[in-house]
Short mmCIF file of C-alpha atoms in Angstrom, two decimals:
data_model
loop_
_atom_site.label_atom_id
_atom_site.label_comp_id
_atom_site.label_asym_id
_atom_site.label_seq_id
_atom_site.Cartn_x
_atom_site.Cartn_y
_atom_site.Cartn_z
CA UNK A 1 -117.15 115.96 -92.49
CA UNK A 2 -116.79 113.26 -89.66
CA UNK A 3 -117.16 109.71 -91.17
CA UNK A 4 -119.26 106.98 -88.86
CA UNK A 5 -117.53 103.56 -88.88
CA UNK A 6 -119.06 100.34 -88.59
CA UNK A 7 -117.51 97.87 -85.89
CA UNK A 8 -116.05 95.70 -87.01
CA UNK A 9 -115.36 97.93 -90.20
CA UNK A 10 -116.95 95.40 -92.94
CA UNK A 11 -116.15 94.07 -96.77
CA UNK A 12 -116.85 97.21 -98.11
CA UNK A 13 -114.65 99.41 -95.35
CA UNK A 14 -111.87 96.91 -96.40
CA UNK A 15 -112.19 96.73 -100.44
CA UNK A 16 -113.71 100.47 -100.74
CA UNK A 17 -113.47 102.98 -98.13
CA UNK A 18 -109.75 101.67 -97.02
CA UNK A 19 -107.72 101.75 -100.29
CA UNK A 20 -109.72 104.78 -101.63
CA UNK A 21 -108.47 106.89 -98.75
CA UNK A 22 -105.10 105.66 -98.25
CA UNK A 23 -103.83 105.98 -102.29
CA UNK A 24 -104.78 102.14 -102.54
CA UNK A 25 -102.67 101.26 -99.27
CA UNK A 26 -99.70 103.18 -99.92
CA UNK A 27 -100.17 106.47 -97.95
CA UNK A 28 -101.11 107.21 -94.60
CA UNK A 29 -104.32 108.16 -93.21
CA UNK A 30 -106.16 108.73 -90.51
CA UNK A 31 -109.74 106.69 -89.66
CA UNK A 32 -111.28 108.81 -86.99
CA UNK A 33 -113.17 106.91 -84.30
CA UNK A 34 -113.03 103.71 -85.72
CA UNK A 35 -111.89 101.75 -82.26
CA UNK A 36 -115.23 102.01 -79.70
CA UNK A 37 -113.80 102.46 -76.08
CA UNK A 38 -115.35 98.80 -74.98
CA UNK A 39 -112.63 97.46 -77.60
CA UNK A 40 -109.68 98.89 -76.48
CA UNK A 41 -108.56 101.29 -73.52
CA UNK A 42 -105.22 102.72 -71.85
CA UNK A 43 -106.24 100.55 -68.62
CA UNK A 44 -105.72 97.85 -70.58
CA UNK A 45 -102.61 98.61 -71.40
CA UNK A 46 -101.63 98.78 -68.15
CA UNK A 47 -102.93 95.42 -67.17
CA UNK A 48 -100.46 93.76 -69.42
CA UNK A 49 -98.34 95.61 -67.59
CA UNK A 50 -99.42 94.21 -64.26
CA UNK A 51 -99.45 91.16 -65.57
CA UNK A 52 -95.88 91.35 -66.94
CA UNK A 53 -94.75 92.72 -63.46
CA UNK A 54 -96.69 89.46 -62.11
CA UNK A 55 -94.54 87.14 -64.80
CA UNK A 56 -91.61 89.24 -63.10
CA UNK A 57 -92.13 88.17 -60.08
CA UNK A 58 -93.18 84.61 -60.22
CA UNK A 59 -89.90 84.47 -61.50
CA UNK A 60 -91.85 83.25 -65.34
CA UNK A 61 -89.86 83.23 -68.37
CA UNK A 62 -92.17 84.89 -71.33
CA UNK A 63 -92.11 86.47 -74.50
CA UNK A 64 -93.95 90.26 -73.29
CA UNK A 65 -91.20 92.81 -72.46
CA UNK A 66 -91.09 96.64 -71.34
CA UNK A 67 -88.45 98.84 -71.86
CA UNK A 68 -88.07 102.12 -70.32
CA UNK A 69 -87.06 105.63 -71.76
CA UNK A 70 -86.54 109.30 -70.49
CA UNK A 71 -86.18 111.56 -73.22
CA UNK A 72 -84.36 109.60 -76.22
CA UNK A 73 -82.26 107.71 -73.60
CA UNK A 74 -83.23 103.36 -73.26
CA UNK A 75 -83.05 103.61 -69.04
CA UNK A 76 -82.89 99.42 -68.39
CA UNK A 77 -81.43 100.69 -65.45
CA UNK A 78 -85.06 101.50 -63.90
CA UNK A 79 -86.10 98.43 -65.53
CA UNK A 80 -85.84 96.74 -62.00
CA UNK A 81 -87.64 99.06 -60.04
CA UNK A 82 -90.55 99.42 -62.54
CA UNK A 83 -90.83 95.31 -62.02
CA UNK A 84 -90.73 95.04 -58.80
CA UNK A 85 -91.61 98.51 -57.26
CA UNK A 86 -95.39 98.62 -55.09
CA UNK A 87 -98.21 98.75 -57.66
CA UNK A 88 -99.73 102.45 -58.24
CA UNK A 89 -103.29 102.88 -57.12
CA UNK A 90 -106.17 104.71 -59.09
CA UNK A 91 -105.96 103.54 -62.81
CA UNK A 92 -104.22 105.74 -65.62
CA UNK A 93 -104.38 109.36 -63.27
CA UNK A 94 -101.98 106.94 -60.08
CA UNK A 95 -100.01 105.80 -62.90
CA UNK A 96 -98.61 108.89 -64.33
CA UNK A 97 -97.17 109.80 -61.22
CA UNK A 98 -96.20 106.86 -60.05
CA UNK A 99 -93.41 105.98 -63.10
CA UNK A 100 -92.06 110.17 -62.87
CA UNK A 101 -91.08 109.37 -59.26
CA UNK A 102 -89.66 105.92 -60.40
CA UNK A 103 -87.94 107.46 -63.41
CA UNK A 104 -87.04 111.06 -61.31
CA UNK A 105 -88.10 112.56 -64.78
CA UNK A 106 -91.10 114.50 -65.64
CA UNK A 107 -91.42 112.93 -68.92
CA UNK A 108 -91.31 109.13 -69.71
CA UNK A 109 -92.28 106.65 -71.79
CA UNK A 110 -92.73 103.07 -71.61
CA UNK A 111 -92.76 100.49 -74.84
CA UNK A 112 -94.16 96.88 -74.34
CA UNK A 113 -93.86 94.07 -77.04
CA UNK A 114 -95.85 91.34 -77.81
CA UNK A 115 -98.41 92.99 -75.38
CA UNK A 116 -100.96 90.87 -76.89
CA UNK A 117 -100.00 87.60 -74.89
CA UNK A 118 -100.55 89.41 -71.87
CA UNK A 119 -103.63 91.45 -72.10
CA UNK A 120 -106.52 89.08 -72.88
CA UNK A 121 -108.58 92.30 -73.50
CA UNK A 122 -106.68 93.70 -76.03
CA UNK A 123 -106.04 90.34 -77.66
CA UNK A 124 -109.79 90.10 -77.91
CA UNK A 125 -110.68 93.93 -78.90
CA UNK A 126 -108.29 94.44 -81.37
CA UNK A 127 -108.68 91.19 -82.30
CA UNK A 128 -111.72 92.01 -83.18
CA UNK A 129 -109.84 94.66 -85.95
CA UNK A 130 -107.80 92.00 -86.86
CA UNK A 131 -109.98 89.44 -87.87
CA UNK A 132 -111.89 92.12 -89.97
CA UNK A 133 -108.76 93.20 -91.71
CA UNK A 134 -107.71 89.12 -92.43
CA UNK A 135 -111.63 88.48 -93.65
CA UNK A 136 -111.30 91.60 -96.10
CA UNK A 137 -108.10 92.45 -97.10
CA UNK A 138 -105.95 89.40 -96.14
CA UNK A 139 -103.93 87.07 -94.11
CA UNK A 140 -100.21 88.89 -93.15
CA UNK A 141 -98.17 85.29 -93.66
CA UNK A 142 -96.23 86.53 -90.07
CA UNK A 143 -99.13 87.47 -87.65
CA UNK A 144 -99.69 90.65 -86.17
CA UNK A 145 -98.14 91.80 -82.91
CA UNK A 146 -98.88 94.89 -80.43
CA UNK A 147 -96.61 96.91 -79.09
CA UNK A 148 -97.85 99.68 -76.84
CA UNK A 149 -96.23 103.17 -76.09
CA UNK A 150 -97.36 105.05 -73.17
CA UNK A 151 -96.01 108.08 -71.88
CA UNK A 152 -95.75 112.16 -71.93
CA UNK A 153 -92.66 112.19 -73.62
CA UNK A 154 -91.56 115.11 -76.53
CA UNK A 155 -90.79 113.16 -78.79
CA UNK A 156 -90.49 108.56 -79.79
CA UNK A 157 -87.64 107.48 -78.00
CA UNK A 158 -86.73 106.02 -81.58
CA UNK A 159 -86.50 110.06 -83.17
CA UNK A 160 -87.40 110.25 -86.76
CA UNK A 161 -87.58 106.15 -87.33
CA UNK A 162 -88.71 104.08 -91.03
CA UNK A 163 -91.06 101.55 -89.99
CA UNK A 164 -90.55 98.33 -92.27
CA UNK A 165 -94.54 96.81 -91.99
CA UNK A 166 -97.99 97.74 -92.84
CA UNK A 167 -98.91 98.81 -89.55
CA UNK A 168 -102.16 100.55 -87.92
CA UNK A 169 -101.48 102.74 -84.90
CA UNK A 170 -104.52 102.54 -82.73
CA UNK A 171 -105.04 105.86 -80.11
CA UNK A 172 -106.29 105.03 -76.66
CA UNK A 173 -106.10 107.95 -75.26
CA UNK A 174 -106.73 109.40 -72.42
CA UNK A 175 -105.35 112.53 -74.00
CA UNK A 176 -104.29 113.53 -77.91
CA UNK A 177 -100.81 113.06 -79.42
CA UNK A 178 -99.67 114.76 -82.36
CA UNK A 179 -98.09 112.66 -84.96
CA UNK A 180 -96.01 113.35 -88.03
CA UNK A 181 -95.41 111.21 -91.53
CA UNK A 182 -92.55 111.56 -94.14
CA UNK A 183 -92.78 109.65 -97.38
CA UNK A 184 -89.49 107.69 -98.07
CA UNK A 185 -88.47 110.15 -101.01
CA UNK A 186 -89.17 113.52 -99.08
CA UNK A 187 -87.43 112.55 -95.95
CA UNK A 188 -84.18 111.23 -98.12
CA UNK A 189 -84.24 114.97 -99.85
CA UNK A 190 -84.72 116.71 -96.76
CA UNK A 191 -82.07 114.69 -94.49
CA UNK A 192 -79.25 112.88 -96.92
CA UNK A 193 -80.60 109.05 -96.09
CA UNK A 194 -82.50 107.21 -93.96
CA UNK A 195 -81.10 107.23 -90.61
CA UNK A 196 -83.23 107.74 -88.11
CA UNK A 197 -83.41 111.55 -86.76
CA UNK A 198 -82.63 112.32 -83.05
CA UNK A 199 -82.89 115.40 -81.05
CA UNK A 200 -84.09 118.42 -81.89
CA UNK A 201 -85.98 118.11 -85.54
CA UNK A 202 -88.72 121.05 -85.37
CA UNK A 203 -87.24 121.93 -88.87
CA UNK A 204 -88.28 118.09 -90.42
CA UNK A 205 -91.62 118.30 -88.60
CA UNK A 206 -92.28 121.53 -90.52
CA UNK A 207 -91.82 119.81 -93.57
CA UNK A 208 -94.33 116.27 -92.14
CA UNK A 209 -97.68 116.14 -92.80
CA UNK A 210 -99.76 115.96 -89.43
CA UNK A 211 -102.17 114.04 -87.43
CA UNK A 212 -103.81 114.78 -84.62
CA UNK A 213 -104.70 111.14 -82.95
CA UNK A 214 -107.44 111.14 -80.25
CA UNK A 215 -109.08 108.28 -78.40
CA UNK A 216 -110.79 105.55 -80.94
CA UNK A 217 -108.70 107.04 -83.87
CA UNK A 218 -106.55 104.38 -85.85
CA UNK A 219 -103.58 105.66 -88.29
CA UNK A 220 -102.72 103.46 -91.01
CA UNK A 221 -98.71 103.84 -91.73
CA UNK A 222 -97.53 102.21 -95.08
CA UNK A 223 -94.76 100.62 -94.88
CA UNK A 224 -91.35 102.88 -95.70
CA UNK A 225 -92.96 105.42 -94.09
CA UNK A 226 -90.84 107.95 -91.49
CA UNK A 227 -92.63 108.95 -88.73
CA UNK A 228 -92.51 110.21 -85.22
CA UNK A 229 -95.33 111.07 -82.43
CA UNK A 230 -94.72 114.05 -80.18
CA UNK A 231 -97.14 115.25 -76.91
CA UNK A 232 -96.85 117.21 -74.26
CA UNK A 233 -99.85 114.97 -71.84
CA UNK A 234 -100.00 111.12 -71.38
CA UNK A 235 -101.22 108.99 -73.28
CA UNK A 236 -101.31 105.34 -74.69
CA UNK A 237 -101.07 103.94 -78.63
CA UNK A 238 -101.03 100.61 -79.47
CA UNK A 239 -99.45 99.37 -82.78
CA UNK A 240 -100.59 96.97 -85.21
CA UNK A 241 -97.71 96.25 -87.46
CA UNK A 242 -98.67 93.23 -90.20
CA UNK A 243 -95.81 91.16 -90.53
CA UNK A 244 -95.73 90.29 -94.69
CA UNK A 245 -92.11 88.10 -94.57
CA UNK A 246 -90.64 87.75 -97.75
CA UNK A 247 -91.51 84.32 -99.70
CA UNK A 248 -87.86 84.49 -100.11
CA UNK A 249 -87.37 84.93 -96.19
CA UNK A 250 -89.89 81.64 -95.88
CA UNK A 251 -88.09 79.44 -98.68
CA UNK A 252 -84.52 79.81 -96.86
CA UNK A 253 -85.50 79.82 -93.52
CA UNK A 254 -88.19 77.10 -93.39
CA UNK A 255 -88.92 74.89 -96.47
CA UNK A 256 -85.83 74.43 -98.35
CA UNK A 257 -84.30 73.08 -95.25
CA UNK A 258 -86.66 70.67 -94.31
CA UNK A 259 -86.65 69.34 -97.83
CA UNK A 260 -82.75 69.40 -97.75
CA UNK A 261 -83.17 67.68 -94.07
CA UNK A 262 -85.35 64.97 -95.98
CA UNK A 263 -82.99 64.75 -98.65
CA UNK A 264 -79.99 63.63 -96.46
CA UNK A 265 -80.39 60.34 -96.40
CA UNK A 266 -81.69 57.53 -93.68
CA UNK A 267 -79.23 55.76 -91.73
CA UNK A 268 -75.77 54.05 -93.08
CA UNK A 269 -77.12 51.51 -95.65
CA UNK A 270 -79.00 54.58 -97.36
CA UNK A 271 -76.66 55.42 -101.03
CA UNK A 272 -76.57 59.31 -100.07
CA UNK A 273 -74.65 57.94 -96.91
CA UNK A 274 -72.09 56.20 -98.58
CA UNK A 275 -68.87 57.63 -97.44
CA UNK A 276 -67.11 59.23 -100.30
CA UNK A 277 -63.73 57.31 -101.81
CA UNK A 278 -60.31 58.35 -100.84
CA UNK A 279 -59.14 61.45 -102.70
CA UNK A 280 -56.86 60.76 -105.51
CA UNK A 281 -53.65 63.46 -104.45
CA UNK A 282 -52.16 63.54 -107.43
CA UNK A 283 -56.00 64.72 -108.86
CA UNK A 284 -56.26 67.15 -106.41
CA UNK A 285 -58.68 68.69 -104.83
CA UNK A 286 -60.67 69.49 -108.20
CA UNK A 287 -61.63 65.67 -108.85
CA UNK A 288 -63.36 66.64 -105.34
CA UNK A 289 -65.25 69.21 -105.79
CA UNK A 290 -65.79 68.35 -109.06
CA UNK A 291 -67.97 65.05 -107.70
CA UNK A 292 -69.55 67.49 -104.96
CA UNK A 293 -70.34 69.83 -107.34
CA UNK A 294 -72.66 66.64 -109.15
CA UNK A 295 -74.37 65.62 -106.05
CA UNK A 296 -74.94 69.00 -105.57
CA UNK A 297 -76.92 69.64 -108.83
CA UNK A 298 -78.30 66.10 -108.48
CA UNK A 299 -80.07 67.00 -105.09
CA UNK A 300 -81.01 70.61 -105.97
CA UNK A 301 -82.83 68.68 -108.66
CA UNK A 302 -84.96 66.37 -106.84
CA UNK A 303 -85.52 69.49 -104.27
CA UNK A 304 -86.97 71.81 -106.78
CA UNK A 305 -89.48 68.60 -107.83
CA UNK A 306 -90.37 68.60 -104.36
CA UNK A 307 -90.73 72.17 -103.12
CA UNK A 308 -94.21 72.72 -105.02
CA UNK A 309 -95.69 69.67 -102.37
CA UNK A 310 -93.04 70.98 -99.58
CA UNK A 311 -94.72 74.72 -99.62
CA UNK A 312 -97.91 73.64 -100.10
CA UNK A 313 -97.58 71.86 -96.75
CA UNK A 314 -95.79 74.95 -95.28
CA UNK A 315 -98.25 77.28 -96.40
CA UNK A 316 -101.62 75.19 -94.81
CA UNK A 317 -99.76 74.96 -91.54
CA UNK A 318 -98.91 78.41 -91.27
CA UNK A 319 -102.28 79.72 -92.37
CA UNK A 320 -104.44 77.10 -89.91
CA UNK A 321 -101.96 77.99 -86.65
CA UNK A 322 -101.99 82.06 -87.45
CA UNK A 323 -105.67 81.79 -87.43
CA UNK A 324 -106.64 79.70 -84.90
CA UNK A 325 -104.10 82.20 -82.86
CA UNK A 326 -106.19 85.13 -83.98
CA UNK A 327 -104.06 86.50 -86.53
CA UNK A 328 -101.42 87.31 -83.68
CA UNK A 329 -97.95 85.96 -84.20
CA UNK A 330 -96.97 82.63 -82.34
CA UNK A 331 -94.32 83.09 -79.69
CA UNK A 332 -93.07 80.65 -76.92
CA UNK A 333 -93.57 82.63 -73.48
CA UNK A 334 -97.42 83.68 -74.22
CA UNK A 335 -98.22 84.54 -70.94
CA UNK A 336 -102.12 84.74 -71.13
CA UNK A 337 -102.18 81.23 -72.93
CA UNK A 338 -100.59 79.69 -70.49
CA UNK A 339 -102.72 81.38 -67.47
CA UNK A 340 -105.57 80.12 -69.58
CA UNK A 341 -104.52 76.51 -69.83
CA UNK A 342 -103.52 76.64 -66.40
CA UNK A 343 -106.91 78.17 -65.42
CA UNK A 344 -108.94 75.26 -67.49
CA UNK A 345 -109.68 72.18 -64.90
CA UNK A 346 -110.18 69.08 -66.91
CA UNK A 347 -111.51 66.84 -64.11
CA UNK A 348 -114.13 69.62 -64.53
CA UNK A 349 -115.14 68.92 -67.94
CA UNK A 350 -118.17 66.66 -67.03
CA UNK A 351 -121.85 66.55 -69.13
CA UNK A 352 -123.80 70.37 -68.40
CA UNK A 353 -120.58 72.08 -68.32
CA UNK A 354 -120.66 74.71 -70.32
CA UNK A 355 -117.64 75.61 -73.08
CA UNK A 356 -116.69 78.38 -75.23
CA UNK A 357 -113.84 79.77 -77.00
CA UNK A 358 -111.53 82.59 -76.07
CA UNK A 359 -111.81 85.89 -78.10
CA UNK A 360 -110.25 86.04 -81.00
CA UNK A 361 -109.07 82.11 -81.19
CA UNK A 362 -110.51 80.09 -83.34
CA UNK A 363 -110.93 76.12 -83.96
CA UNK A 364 -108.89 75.69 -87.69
CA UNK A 365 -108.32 72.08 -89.54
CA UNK A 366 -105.62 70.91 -90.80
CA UNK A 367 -105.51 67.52 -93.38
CA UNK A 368 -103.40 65.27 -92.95
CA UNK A 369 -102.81 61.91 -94.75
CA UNK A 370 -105.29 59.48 -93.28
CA UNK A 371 -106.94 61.95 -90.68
CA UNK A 372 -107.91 65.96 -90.30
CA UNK A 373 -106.66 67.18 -86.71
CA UNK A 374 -107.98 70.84 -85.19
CA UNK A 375 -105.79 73.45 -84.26
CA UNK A 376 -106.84 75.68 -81.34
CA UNK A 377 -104.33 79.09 -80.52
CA UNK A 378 -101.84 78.46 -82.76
CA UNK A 379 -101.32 74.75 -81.21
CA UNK A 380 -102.64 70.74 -82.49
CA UNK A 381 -103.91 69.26 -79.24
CA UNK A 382 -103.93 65.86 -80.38
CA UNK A 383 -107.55 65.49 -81.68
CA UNK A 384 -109.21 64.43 -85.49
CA UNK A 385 -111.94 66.10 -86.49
CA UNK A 386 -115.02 63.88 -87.53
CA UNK A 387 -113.83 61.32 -85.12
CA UNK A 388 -115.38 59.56 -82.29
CA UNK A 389 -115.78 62.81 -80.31
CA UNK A 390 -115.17 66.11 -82.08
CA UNK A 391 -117.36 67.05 -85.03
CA UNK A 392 -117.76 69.94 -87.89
CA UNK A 393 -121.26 71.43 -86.48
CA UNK A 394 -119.72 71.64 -82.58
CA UNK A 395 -116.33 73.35 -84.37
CA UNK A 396 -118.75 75.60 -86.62
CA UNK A 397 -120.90 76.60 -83.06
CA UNK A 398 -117.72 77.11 -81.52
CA UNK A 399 -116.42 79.79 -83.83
CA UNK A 400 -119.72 81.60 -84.02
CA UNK A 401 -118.98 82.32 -80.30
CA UNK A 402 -121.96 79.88 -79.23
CA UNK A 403 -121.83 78.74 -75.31
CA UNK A 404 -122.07 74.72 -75.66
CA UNK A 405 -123.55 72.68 -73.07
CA UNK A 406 -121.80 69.45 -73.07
CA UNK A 407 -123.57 65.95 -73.33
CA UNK A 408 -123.00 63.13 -71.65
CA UNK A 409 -120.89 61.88 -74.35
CA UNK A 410 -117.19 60.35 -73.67
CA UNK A 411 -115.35 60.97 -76.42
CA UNK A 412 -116.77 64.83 -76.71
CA UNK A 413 -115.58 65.22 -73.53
CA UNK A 414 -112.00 63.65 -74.01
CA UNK A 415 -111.58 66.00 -76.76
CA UNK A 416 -112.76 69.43 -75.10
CA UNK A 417 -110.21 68.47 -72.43
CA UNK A 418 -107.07 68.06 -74.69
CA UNK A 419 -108.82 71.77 -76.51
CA UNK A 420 -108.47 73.37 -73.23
CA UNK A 421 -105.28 72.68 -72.68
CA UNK A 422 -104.33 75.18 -75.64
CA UNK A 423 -105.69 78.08 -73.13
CA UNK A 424 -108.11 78.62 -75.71
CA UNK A 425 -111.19 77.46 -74.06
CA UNK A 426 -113.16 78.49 -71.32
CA UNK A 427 -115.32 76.58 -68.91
CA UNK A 428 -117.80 77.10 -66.79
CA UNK A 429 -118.74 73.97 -64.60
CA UNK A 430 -122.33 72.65 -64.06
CA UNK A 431 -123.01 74.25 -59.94
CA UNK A 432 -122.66 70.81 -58.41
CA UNK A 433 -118.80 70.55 -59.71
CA UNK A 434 -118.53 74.02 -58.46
CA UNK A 435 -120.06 73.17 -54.83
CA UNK A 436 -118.01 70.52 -55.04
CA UNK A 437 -115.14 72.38 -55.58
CA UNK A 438 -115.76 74.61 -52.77
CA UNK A 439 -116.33 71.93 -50.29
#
């Protein structure tokens, strides 16, 4: 029997319905329906395409990449002409055609990363998922990214892959793809390891279990999982993988360092700086490492006191910027932030303009020693909450998706300039700035 969804899916989806049916999060399954067509379509898709082939050719460095495939075959040489070629005409039925007579192949497909930072509308519809899945299941301490795959082709370009995240793979249709899951175990037994599968594996899919995905359906795939999609008509999935780094991965690459980096001593009268004595030869090079070895213990030892405070700070920062971002990773090169930012007029920003936030970014805090500052998008635009201009009731309106008319009040409006140069902000001016504007 069909199950009806609630959108967003709510606490109990996310503590009840969602580990019950996938083995409490550790086996795949298949939520029919969940995504309503006004949160997510294949035209969408496409836009971020557009909009990547408009990066392309404004010669603008960002983070969003497509890559190109016939068959099981990476084709960067049609990279080019899928950049820079005349747009197609007619929505998903023009586009179909249009990338077989770019790729002189009846079957394609085309992969796009990061394809949140340049599709506002999916940012905003599965955003929507996202912010659901954070508010009842929790915060994935990397983001979230989406990475589309649109095509007819037989098979992934990637064959038989192991995908290392939690991930959802959301359907968009316009037609059905058949999909296929191997537990980590079974697929070791059936192949002799974990390499990936290419070519012709009818044998393994025999073996899979199966999926049928449709338009609105989202797969959840467990991490360790082997999979594959096959289909024989185009269509367009977006996934959702949930990047979980290791705390291990976070220790090495971020905090230790910067309390090693802390550790090292400031400037030439500072004792860790004092140049170390002339090496005894006849002592060797033991007496040296020997007295290296000491400062060694001696600074691990003041780092460990200090990594409790250090991670504590690491771990607010990191949780304020992912969700005032939306839950999607930060990258350099976001495309749509910047077009947003760039789109925001500050000499605009005068009393009866109107204000409101971007779907899915939020206004987050973050405390600092004498004042709190806001984060909006992932980024601190220079201004305290509580202060002179910005205060907890216009944040808390903000984030309830409330459209604020602004006062006549100068600091306010010094503040919602700085927040809209995150690109997280839109504005609508009062109609005499507008007339004004079109003078």
């Amino acid at each position: 029997m069909d199950t009806t969804y609630t959108w967003p899916p709510d606490q109990a989806f996310w503590t009840g319905t969602f580990p019950d049916s996938t083995t409490g999060r550790t086996t795949p399954f298949l939520f029919k329906g969940i995504i309503p067509a006004t949160a997510a379509g294949p035209e969408d898709v496409l836009a971020g395409f557009e909009a990547i082939r408009r990066a392309h050719a404004a010669d603008t460095d960002i983070k969003a990449h497509a890559r190109v495939y016939v068959g099981e075959d990476r084709r960067d040489d049609l990279l080019p002409q899928a950049l820079t070629a005349p747009t197609w005409s007619g929505g998903v039925d023009a586009f179909v055609p249009w990338m077989q007579d770019l790729a002189d192949a009846e079957r394609f497909s085309l992969v796009i990363n990061n394809l949140e930072t340049v599709s506002p509308a999916l940012a905003a519809g599965l955003g929507t998922f996202l912010k659901s899945l954070i508010d009842g299941w929790g915060l994935p301490l990397g983001g979230a990214e989406q990475v589309a795959f649109a095509g007819n082709y037989a098979g992934t370009a990637f064959g038989i892959h192991e995908g290392y995240e939690d991930a959802f793979l959301v359907h968009l249709g316009p037609n059905a793809k058949n999909f296929y899951c191997w537990p980590a175990e079974q697929y070791e037994k059936l192949t002799g390891g974990k390499q990936p599968t290419y070519g012709d594996y009818q044998a393994l899919l025999e073996e899979a279990e199966h999926f049928l995905l449709e338009p609105g359906d989202a797969l959840f795939l467990p991490r360790r999982v082997f999979h594959v999609g096959t289909q024989d008509t185009f269509s367009v999935s977006v996934a959702m993988p949930l990047y979980t780094y290791p705390y291990a991965q976070l220790l090495q690459s971020r905090i230790i360092p910067d309390i090693l980096a802390r550790l090292s001593g400031d400037g030439p009268d500072d004792p860790l700086n004092e140049p170390s004595t002339m090496a005894d030869t006849a002592a060797g090079p033991g007496a040296v490492a020997d007295r290296l070895a000491g400062v060694g213990r001696e600074l691990l030892n003041v780092a460990a006191d200090r990594v409790r405070g250090a991670a504590r700070e690491h771990a607010e920062q990191r949780w304020a910027t992912l969700l005032s971002n939306g839950g999607w990773e930060l990258v350099e090169g976001d495309l749509a932030r910047q077009e947003a930012a760039n789109a925001f007029a500050p000499e605009q920003v005068t009393p009866g303009a109107e204000i409101a936030l971007i779907a899915p970014y939020q206004v987050t805090t973050l405390n600092g020693a004498d004042v709190t500052q806001v984060l909006l998008r992932g980024h601190q635009p220079g201004v305290a909450l509580d202060g002179a201009g910005l205060d907890r009731d216009t944040v808390a309106a903000l984030n309830s998706g409330d459209t604020l008319v602004l006062p006549d009040h100068a600091e306010l409006l010094e503040a919602v300039r700085a927040l809209g140069a995150t690109g997280g902000l839109r504005l609508t001016p009062r109609p005499s700035d507008t007339k004004d504007a079109d003078a």
